[in-house]
Amino acid sequence: MSITTTDDIASKLSQYVDDNMPLYIERLREAVAIQSVSAEPEKRPEIVRMMQWTKKQVDDLGGECTLKENPCGSGDLPPILLGQFGNDSAKKTVCVYGHLDVQPAAKEDGWNTDPFELTEIDGKLFGRGATDDKGPALSWLWVVEAHQKLGIDIPVNIKLIYEGLEEYGSEGMFETVMELSKPGKFLSDVDFFCISDNYWLGKKKPCLTYGLRGMSYFEVAVRCSTQDLHSGVLGGCVHEAMTDLIHLMATLVDSSGKILIEGIMDDVAPVTPEEEALYTEIDFDINEFKKECGVATVSNALLHEDKMKLLMARWRYPTLSLHGIEGGFSGTGAKTVIPARVAGKFSLRLVPDQDPKRIAAVVEAHLKKKFEELNSPNVLEIKTHHGAKAWLSNPKHPNYQAGANAIQKVFGMGPDYTREGGSIPITTWLEDATQMNVLLLPIGACDDMAHSQNEKYNLINMSNGVKVLGLYLHELGKIGGPKPSSCRCEPLTEEEMMIPGAFVRGFRCKCEM
């Protein structure tokens, strides 16, 4: 008997996933054992081995897979995996992104178990890369296998793009995305993107993420001498660099978190009633959040005690953080030195409509003005390290609706719609290069401890994650109309945008109107 209805598919898929969890755990155990740490050059061969291991998984499922040479470096960087299941021109195509490299980890860092030996304790799988991002990335292969074993047709074509340097700056990925997005290339016929490389806001309720903040990172330095000086011999004689720097750093942000740089907030869009409504129903416990932040037993205080204000400050408003000071003396004990040069590090998290180039100009102008006010004869240096734009999608886009419908079927509840305070550059690269919608569909819980000691992946999240990804494909298959990637119409005017059912990127355009 053929399986045709969505409810039938959901039931069969759910049972199959539950029955095969031991198999998935063993496969994840194999993957975690491969120490694909991208920050340690001596372990780069392990990343290549991880890529080859994954390629074999794709090959064994009958997919097409190649390991593309990284366009940067001199052959010493790990390849990028490109995979594909299905090439039916009558079907739409979804491309999933993931990464197979991990953060450094060692037992002596404070892990309770060997970080590269997947260990199950109380329904949790502990191991480096379990949740970030090997578990979610491999889940797509388990989804394909489940459909094959059950004899269920996958209603969309699936493409994979997995990298091995995400935890080390994604070197070569920008260039690869730009190249593969050209007409006739690997990404040119992709209609939807999906990324599972972030986390739920809490521990129990799933979410979909539609916004990420950008970033601008700065270094401001002051030099007062050609060498460090003795404070007993020359204190009171020279204009000290550290004194100037502390004054400058204090002009950037106050203790309530308010950014003091004039012009920073000029491009921040006002909150709309529609946007505000998205925050109302979000499941978020401030007291639990205090514990997760580690402030509960220290100050037991946050900058905002109201849920909506706190989440907006975390997601949709810019922030400025001071990170540290380079130079002088910062070790234990005492050293009476006047540092010749000190450099303060700080960054801003940016929101949509803020241009990193404009932000850099505003910050530089502010620092120069404040330095002039000090009347210091010392030398000021300002450096912008890097900048990235914020990303904001439309939670009403059909790609998001597909994700929400899948979550509803698996969990019996709709998702929260969240934004993230951090940055995932690949999201912007993919969307800018292809003009197709990117969905962030997190699987892991907020306490998975990615990048930290004792990283874990809840068995229930792993199981439900495979089910959600599988049903998401079927929800995508229900989307009507032409392939979004086949349309390259000019964007609609503001007047045309007001027409009911008008343009949503990758879905509605002039050719349909």
mmCIF file of N, CA, C and O in Angstrom, residues 21-35 53 102 105 107 111-136 138 142 448 454-459 462:
data_model
loop_
_atom_site.group_PDB
_atom_site.id
_atom_site.type_symbol
_atom_site.label_atom_id
_atom_site.label_comp_id
_atom_site.label_asym_id
_atom_site.label_seq_id
_atom_site.Cartn_x
_atom_site.Cartn_y
_atom_site.Cartn_z
ATOM 1 N N MET A 21 17.009 4.958 15.944
ATOM 2 C CA MET A 21 17.849 5.837 16.756
ATOM 3 C C MET A 21 19.178 5.187 17.169
ATOM 4 O O MET A 21 20.225 5.854 17.143
ATOM 5 N N PRO A 22 19.186 3.905 17.538
ATOM 6 C CA PRO A 22 20.490 3.294 17.871
ATOM 7 C C PRO A 22 21.483 3.372 16.709
ATOM 8 O O PRO A 22 22.683 3.599 16.922
ATOM 9 N N LEU A 23 20.991 3.216 15.478
ATOM 10 C CA LEU A 23 21.853 3.306 14.303
ATOM 11 C C LEU A 23 22.395 4.729 14.141
ATOM 12 O O LEU A 23 23.592 4.929 13.865
ATOM 13 N N TYR A 24 21.525 5.728 14.325
ATOM 14 C CA TYR A 24 21.951 7.126 14.191
ATOM 15 C C TYR A 24 22.994 7.479 15.248
ATOM 16 O O TYR A 24 23.957 8.212 14.977
ATOM 17 N N ILE A 25 22.799 6.964 16.445
ATOM 18 C CA ILE A 25 23.747 7.244 17.529
ATOM 19 C C ILE A 25 25.125 6.686 17.185
ATOM 20 O O ILE A 25 26.154 7.342 17.398
ATOM 21 N N GLU A 26 25.152 5.483 16.639
ATOM 22 C CA GLU A 26 26.434 4.880 16.283
ATOM 23 C C GLU A 26 27.119 5.650 15.156
ATOM 24 O O GLU A 26 28.347 5.818 15.154
ATOM 25 N N ARG A 27 26.338 6.121 14.200
ATOM 26 C CA ARG A 27 26.930 6.912 13.119
ATOM 27 C C ARG A 27 27.471 8.236 13.646
ATOM 28 O O ARG A 27 28.550 8.690 13.242
ATOM 29 N N LEU A 28 26.719 8.857 14.552
ATOM 30 C CA LEU A 28 27.202 10.102 15.141
ATOM 31 C C LEU A 28 28.445 9.830 15.980
ATOM 32 O O LEU A 28 29.365 10.656 16.025
ATOM 33 N N ARG A 29 28.493 8.664 16.621
ATOM 34 C CA ARG A 29 29.671 8.296 17.407
ATOM 35 C C ARG A 29 30.908 8.233 16.503
ATOM 36 O O ARG A 29 31.986 8.705 16.871
ATOM 37 N N GLU A 30 30.748 7.645 15.321
ATOM 38 C CA GLU A 30 31.853 7.581 14.366
ATOM 39 C C GLU A 30 32.304 8.985 13.963
ATOM 40 O O GLU A 30 33.509 9.265 13.858
ATOM 41 N N ALA A 31 31.337 9.857 13.712
ATOM 42 C CA ALA A 31 31.662 11.214 13.266
ATOM 43 C C ALA A 31 32.347 12.021 14.363
ATOM 44 O O ALA A 31 33.319 12.746 14.106
ATOM 45 N N VAL A 32 31.863 11.910 15.585
ATOM 46 C CA VAL A 32 32.448 12.652 16.709
ATOM 47 C C VAL A 32 33.882 12.191 16.963
ATOM 48 O O VAL A 32 34.748 12.986 17.359
ATOM 49 N N ALA A 33 34.162 10.926 16.710
ATOM 50 C CA ALA A 33 35.507 10.388 16.946
ATOM 51 C C ALA A 33 36.539 10.976 15.988
ATOM 52 O O ALA A 33 37.748 10.922 16.258
ATOM 53 N N ILE A 34 36.086 11.530 14.884
ATOM 54 C CA ILE A 34 36.998 12.181 13.937
ATOM 55 C C ILE A 34 37.247 13.605 14.445
ATOM 56 O O ILE A 34 36.345 14.442 14.455
ATOM 57 N N GLN A 35 38.470 13.894 14.857
ATOM 58 C CA GLN A 35 38.780 15.161 15.533
ATOM 59 C C GLN A 35 39.017 16.280 14.511
ATOM 60 O O GLN A 35 40.133 16.782 14.345
ATOM 61 N N TRP A 53 34.555 10.749 4.875
ATOM 62 C CA TRP A 53 33.609 9.878 5.579
ATOM 63 C C TRP A 53 32.178 10.239 5.205
ATOM 64 O O TRP A 53 31.357 9.361 4.926
ATOM 65 N N VAL A 102 34.859 21.292 13.991
ATOM 66 C CA VAL A 102 34.438 21.540 15.370
ATOM 67 C C VAL A 102 35.440 22.450 16.085
ATOM 68 O O VAL A 102 36.534 22.712 15.587
ATOM 69 N N ALA A 105 38.848 20.886 21.800
ATOM 70 C CA ALA A 105 38.333 20.313 23.043
ATOM 71 C C ALA A 105 39.346 19.324 23.600
ATOM 72 O O ALA A 105 40.020 18.620 22.847
ATOM 73 N N LYS A 107 39.910 16.820 27.424
ATOM 74 C CA LYS A 107 39.354 16.392 28.716
ATOM 75 C C LYS A 107 39.798 17.320 29.835
ATOM 76 O O LYS A 107 39.024 17.690 30.727
ATOM 77 N N TRP A 111 36.013 18.937 30.695
ATOM 78 C CA TRP A 111 34.995 17.987 30.238
ATOM 79 C C TRP A 111 34.859 16.862 31.268
ATOM 80 O O TRP A 111 35.845 16.410 31.860
ATOM 81 N N ASN A 112 33.637 16.390 31.428
ATOM 82 C CA ASN A 112 33.391 15.258 32.312
ATOM 83 C C ASN A 112 33.662 13.927 31.615
ATOM 84 O O ASN A 112 33.810 12.896 32.274
ATOM 85 N N THR A 113 33.677 13.958 30.281
ATOM 86 C CA THR A 113 33.933 12.758 29.482
ATOM 87 C C THR A 113 34.938 13.108 28.385
ATOM 88 O O THR A 113 35.234 14.286 28.155
ATOM 89 N N ASP A 114 35.424 12.090 27.690
ATOM 90 C CA ASP A 114 36.308 12.321 26.547
ATOM 91 C C ASP A 114 35.496 13.036 25.465
ATOM 92 O O ASP A 114 34.496 12.509 24.988
ATOM 93 N N PRO A 115 35.910 14.263 25.066
ATOM 94 C CA PRO A 115 35.092 15.032 24.115
ATOM 95 C C PRO A 115 34.957 14.377 22.743
ATOM 96 O O PRO A 115 34.012 14.694 22.010
ATOM 97 N N PHE A 116 35.873 13.472 22.390
ATOM 98 C CA PHE A 116 35.808 12.844 21.077
ATOM 99 C C PHE A 116 35.341 11.383 21.154
ATOM 100 O O PHE A 116 35.559 10.607 20.241
ATOM 101 N N GLU A 117 34.692 11.062 22.258
ATOM 102 C CA GLU A 117 34.048 9.761 22.414
ATOM 103 C C GLU A 117 32.607 10.013 22.840
ATOM 104 O O GLU A 117 32.359 10.393 23.985
ATOM 105 N N LEU A 118 31.678 9.857 21.907
ATOM 106 C CA LEU A 118 30.271 10.147 22.186
ATOM 107 C C LEU A 118 29.800 9.302 23.368
ATOM 108 O O LEU A 118 29.908 8.072 23.351
ATOM 109 N N THR A 119 29.292 9.981 24.391
ATOM 110 C CA THR A 119 28.895 9.307 25.625
ATOM 111 C C THR A 119 27.459 9.652 25.969
ATOM 112 O O THR A 119 27.101 10.834 26.056
ATOM 113 N N GLU A 120 26.635 8.629 26.158
ATOM 114 C CA GLU A 120 25.224 8.849 26.477
ATOM 115 C C GLU A 120 25.022 8.824 27.990
ATOM 116 O O GLU A 120 25.383 7.858 28.661
ATOM 117 N N ILE A 121 24.464 9.897 28.517
ATOM 118 C CA ILE A 121 24.163 10.009 29.949
ATOM 119 C C ILE A 121 22.796 10.657 30.106
ATOM 120 O O ILE A 121 22.584 11.796 29.663
ATOM 121 N N ASP A 122 21.865 9.943 30.727
ATOM 122 C CA ASP A 122 20.537 10.487 31.034
ATOM 123 C C ASP A 122 19.853 11.118 29.825
ATOM 124 O O ASP A 122 19.331 12.242 29.896
ATOM 125 N N GLY A 123 19.876 10.422 28.702
ATOM 126 C CA GLY A 123 19.175 10.909 27.517
ATOM 127 C C GLY A 123 19.883 12.028 26.781
ATOM 128 O O GLY A 123 19.288 12.700 25.938
ATOM 129 N N LYS A 124 21.180 12.191 27.068
ATOM 130 C CA LYS A 124 21.961 13.239 26.412
ATOM 131 C C LYS A 124 23.227 12.627 25.838
ATOM 132 O O LYS A 124 23.877 11.795 26.486
ATOM 133 N N LEU A 125 23.582 13.062 24.638
ATOM 134 C CA LEU A 125 24.794 12.581 23.973
ATOM 135 C C LEU A 125 25.877 13.648 24.102
ATOM 136 O O LEU A 125 25.774 14.732 23.516
ATOM 137 N N PHE A 126 26.921 13.358 24.881
ATOM 138 C CA PHE A 126 27.997 14.318 25.103
ATOM 139 C C PHE A 126 29.147 14.047 24.139
ATOM 140 O O PHE A 126 29.597 12.905 23.989
ATOM 141 N N GLY A 127 29.626 15.090 23.474
ATOM 142 C CA GLY A 127 30.744 14.945 22.564
ATOM 143 C C GLY A 127 30.911 16.198 21.718
ATOM 144 O O GLY A 127 29.934 16.876 21.389
ATOM 145 N N ARG A 128 32.159 16.511 21.383
ATOM 146 C CA ARG A 128 32.421 17.706 20.580
ATOM 147 C C ARG A 128 31.865 17.513 19.165
ATOM 148 O O ARG A 128 32.176 16.542 18.485
ATOM 149 N N GLY A 129 31.011 18.457 18.761
ATOM 150 C CA GLY A 129 30.395 18.404 17.446
ATOM 151 C C GLY A 129 29.056 17.695 17.420
ATOM 152 O O GLY A 129 28.391 17.666 16.381
ATOM 153 N N ALA A 130 28.636 17.122 18.555
ATOM 154 C CA ALA A 130 27.374 16.384 18.580
ATOM 155 C C ALA A 130 26.211 17.262 18.137
ATOM 156 O O ALA A 130 25.380 16.855 17.315
ATOM 157 N N THR A 131 26.169 18.480 18.666
ATOM 158 C CA THR A 131 25.091 19.397 18.297
ATOM 159 C C THR A 131 25.555 20.486 17.342
ATOM 160 O O THR A 131 24.755 21.081 16.630
ATOM 161 N N ASP A 132 26.872 20.737 17.303
ATOM 162 C CA ASP A 132 27.429 21.822 16.494
ATOM 163 C C ASP A 132 28.579 21.300 15.637
ATOM 164 O O ASP A 132 29.724 21.361 16.032
ATOM 165 N N ASP A 133 28.346 20.794 14.441
ATOM 166 C CA ASP A 133 27.067 20.773 13.754
ATOM 167 C C ASP A 133 26.895 19.407 13.112
ATOM 168 O O ASP A 133 26.166 19.241 12.177
ATOM 169 N N LYS A 134 27.665 18.406 13.625
ATOM 170 C CA LYS A 134 27.666 17.103 12.967
ATOM 171 C C LYS A 134 26.308 16.417 13.070
ATOM 172 O O LYS A 134 25.824 15.837 12.087
ATOM 173 N N GLY A 135 25.682 16.472 14.244
ATOM 174 C CA GLY A 135 24.375 15.841 14.412
ATOM 175 C C GLY A 135 23.332 16.374 13.448
ATOM 176 O O GLY A 135 22.718 15.611 12.684
ATOM 177 N N PRO A 136 23.093 17.689 13.434
ATOM 178 C CA PRO A 136 22.122 18.245 12.478
ATOM 179 C C PRO A 136 22.502 18.014 11.022
ATOM 180 O O PRO A 136 21.637 17.721 10.195
ATOM 181 N N LEU A 138 24.279 15.550 9.648
ATOM 182 C CA LEU A 138 24.075 14.151 9.265
ATOM 183 C C LEU A 138 22.607 13.773 9.246
ATOM 184 O O LEU A 138 22.221 12.806 8.573
ATOM 185 N N TRP A 142 20.052 10.918 7.127
ATOM 186 C CA TRP A 142 19.138 9.954 7.726
ATOM 187 C C TRP A 142 17.717 10.148 7.205
ATOM 188 O O TRP A 142 16.960 9.186 7.064
ATOM 189 N N ASP A 448 22.770 23.385 25.017
ATOM 190 C CA ASP A 448 23.609 22.357 24.404
ATOM 191 C C ASP A 448 25.104 22.615 24.571
ATOM 192 O O ASP A 448 25.919 21.736 24.279
ATOM 193 N N ASN A 454 31.623 20.036 27.742
ATOM 194 C CA ASN A 454 30.439 19.182 27.884
ATOM 195 C C ASN A 454 29.332 19.514 26.896
ATOM 196 O O ASN A 454 28.146 19.522 27.241
ATOM 197 N N GLU A 455 29.729 19.783 25.647
ATOM 198 C CA GLU A 455 28.739 19.951 24.588
ATOM 199 C C GLU A 455 27.887 18.687 24.506
ATOM 200 O O GLU A 455 28.403 17.569 24.598
ATOM 201 N N LYS A 456 26.567 18.861 24.328
ATOM 202 C CA LYS A 456 25.684 17.694 24.284
ATOM 203 C C LYS A 456 24.559 17.906 23.288
ATOM 204 O O LYS A 456 24.277 19.014 22.816
ATOM 205 N N TYR A 457 23.901 16.789 22.972
ATOM 206 C CA TYR A 457 22.774 16.770 22.035
ATOM 207 C C TYR A 457 21.712 15.879 22.669
ATOM 208 O O TYR A 457 21.945 14.678 22.865
ATOM 209 N N ASN A 458 20.580 16.448 23.021
ATOM 210 C CA ASN A 458 19.520 15.665 23.643
ATOM 211 C C ASN A 458 18.989 14.624 22.649
ATOM 212 O O ASN A 458 18.726 14.949 21.491
ATOM 213 N N LEU A 459 18.792 13.405 23.119
ATOM 214 C CA LEU A 459 18.252 12.365 22.252
ATOM 215 C C LEU A 459 16.894 12.756 21.687
ATOM 216 O O LEU A 459 16.594 12.493 20.521
ATOM 217 N N MET A 462 17.386 15.188 18.898
ATOM 218 C CA MET A 462 17.925 14.492 17.737
ATOM 219 C C MET A 462 16.818 13.745 17.001
ATOM 220 O O MET A 462 16.693 13.842 15.772
#
